[in-house]
CSV table of C-alpha atoms in Angstrom, one decimal:
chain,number,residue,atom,x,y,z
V,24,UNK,CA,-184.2,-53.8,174.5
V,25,UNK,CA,-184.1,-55.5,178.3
V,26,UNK,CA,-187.3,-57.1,179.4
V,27,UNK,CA,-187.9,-57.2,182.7
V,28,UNK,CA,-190.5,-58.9,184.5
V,29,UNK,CA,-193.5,-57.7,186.6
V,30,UNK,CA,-191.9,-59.2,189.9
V,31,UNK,CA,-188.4,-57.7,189.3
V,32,UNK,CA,-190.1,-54.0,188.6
V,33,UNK,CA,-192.1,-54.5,192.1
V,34,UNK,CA,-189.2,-55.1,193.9
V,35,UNK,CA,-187.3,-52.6,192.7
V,36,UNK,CA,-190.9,-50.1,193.0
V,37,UNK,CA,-191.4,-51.5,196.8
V,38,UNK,CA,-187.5,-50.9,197.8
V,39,UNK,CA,-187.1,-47.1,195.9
V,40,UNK,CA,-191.0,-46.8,197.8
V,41,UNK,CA,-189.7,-47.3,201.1
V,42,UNK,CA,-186.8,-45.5,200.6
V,43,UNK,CA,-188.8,-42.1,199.6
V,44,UNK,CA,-191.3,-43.1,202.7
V,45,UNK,CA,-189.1,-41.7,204.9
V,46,UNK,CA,-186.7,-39.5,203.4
V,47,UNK,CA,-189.5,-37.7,201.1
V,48,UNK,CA,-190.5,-36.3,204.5
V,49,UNK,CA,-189.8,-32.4,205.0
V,50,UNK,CA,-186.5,-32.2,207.5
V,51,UNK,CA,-185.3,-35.8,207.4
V,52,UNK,CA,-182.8,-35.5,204.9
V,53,UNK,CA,-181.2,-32.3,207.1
V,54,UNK,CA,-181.6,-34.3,210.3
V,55,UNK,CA,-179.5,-37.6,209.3
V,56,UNK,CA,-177.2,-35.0,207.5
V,57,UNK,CA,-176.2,-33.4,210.9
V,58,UNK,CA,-176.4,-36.9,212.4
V,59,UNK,CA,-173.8,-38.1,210.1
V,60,UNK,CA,-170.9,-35.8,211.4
V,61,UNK,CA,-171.2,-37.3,215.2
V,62,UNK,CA,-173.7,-37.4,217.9
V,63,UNK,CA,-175.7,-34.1,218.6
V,64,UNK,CA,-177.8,-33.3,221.8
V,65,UNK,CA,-181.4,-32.8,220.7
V,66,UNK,CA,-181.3,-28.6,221.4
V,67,UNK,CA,-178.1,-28.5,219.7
V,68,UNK,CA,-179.9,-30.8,216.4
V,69,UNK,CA,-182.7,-28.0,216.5
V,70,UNK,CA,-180.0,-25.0,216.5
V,71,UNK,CA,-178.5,-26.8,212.9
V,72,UNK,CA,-181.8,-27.2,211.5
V,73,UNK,CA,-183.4,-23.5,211.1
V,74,UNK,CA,-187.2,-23.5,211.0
V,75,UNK,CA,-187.7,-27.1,212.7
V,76,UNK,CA,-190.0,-27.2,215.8
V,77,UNK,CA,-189.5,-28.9,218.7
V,78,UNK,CA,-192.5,-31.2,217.6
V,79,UNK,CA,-190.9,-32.1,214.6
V,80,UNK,CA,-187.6,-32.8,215.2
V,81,UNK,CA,-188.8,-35.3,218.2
V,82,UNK,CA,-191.4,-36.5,215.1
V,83,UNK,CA,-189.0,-37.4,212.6
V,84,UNK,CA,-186.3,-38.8,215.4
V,85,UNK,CA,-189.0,-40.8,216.4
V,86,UNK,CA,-189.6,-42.3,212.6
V,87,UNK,CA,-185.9,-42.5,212.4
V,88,UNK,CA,-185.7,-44.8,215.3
V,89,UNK,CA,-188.3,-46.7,214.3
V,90,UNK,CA,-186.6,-47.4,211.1
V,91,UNK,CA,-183.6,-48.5,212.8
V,92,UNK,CA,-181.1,-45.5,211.6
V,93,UNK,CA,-181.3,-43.6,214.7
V,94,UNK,CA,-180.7,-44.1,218.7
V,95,UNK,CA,-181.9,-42.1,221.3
V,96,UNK,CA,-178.9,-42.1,224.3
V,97,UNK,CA,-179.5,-40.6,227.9
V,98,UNK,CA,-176.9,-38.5,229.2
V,99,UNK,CA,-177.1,-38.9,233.1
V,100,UNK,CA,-176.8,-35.4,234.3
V,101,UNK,CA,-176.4,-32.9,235.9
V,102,UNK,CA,-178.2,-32.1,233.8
V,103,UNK,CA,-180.1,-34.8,232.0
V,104,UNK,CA,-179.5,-34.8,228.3
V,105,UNK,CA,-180.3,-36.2,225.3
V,106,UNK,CA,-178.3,-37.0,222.7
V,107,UNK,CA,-179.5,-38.5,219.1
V,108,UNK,CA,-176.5,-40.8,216.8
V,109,UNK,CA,-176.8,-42.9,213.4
V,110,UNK,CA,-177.1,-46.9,213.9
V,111,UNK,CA,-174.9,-48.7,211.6
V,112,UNK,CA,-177.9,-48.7,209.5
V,113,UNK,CA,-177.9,-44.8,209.6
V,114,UNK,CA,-174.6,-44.2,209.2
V,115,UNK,CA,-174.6,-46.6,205.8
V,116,UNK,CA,-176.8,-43.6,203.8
V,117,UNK,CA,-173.8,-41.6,203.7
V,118,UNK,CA,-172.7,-42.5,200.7
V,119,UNK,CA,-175.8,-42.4,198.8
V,120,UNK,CA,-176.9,-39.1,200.2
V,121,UNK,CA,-173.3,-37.3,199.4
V,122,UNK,CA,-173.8,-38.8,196.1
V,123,UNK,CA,-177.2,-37.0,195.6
V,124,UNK,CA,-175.7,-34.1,197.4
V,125,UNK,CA,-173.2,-33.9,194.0
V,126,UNK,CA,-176.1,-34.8,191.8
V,127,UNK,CA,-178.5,-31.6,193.4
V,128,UNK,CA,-175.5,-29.5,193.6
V,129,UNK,CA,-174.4,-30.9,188.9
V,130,UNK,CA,-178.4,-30.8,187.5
V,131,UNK,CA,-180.4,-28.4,190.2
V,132,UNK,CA,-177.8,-25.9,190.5
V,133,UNK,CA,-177.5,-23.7,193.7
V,134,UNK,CA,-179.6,-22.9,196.4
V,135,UNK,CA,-183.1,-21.5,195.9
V,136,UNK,CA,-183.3,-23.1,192.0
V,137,UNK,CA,-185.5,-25.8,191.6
């Protein structure tokens, strides 16, 4: 049997922790997913996301920022847009979220199963 020490456990605790900070959120996880196939302008982010409000979309784009995985770019107009893209940060979930994508799709089976 492994031991493994307090400290090592926090660590590993703290990181998973942060980790399920922000993507534990309602509508995160379906924001970067859209995020990872290019950069979307905000209304066209809230037409892929059914059921998001305005509020929350700009919520959660703000956390995202904030964390470092998402940045907000000004498209001088006519007319003034704004369009939302994955830092290399962002863009570096990929993999770990197709991967629980396969997991989801293997031991929760389809849509509306939990």
């Amino acid at each position: 049997m492994a031991h493994h020490s307090e400290q090592s456990c926090r660590r590993v605790d703290a990181g998973i922790s942060r980790v399920f900070e922000l993507f534990g959120k309602r509508w995160t996880g379906p924001i970067v997913s859209v995020l990872m196939r290019q950069p979307v302008h905000f209304a066209d982010l809230r037409r892929a996301i059914p059921g998001i409000s305005e509020r929350m979309l700009s919520d959660r784009l703000s956390e995202l920022g904030a964390a470092g995985l998402v940045v907000r770019e000004v498209d001088e107009g006519p007319p003034l847009r704004v369009a939302y893209r994955l830092t290399e940060a962002g863009a570096a979930m990929e993999p770990a979220l197709k991967e629980l994508g396969q997991w989801a799709d293997t031991y929760l089976g389809g849509p509306g199963r939990c």
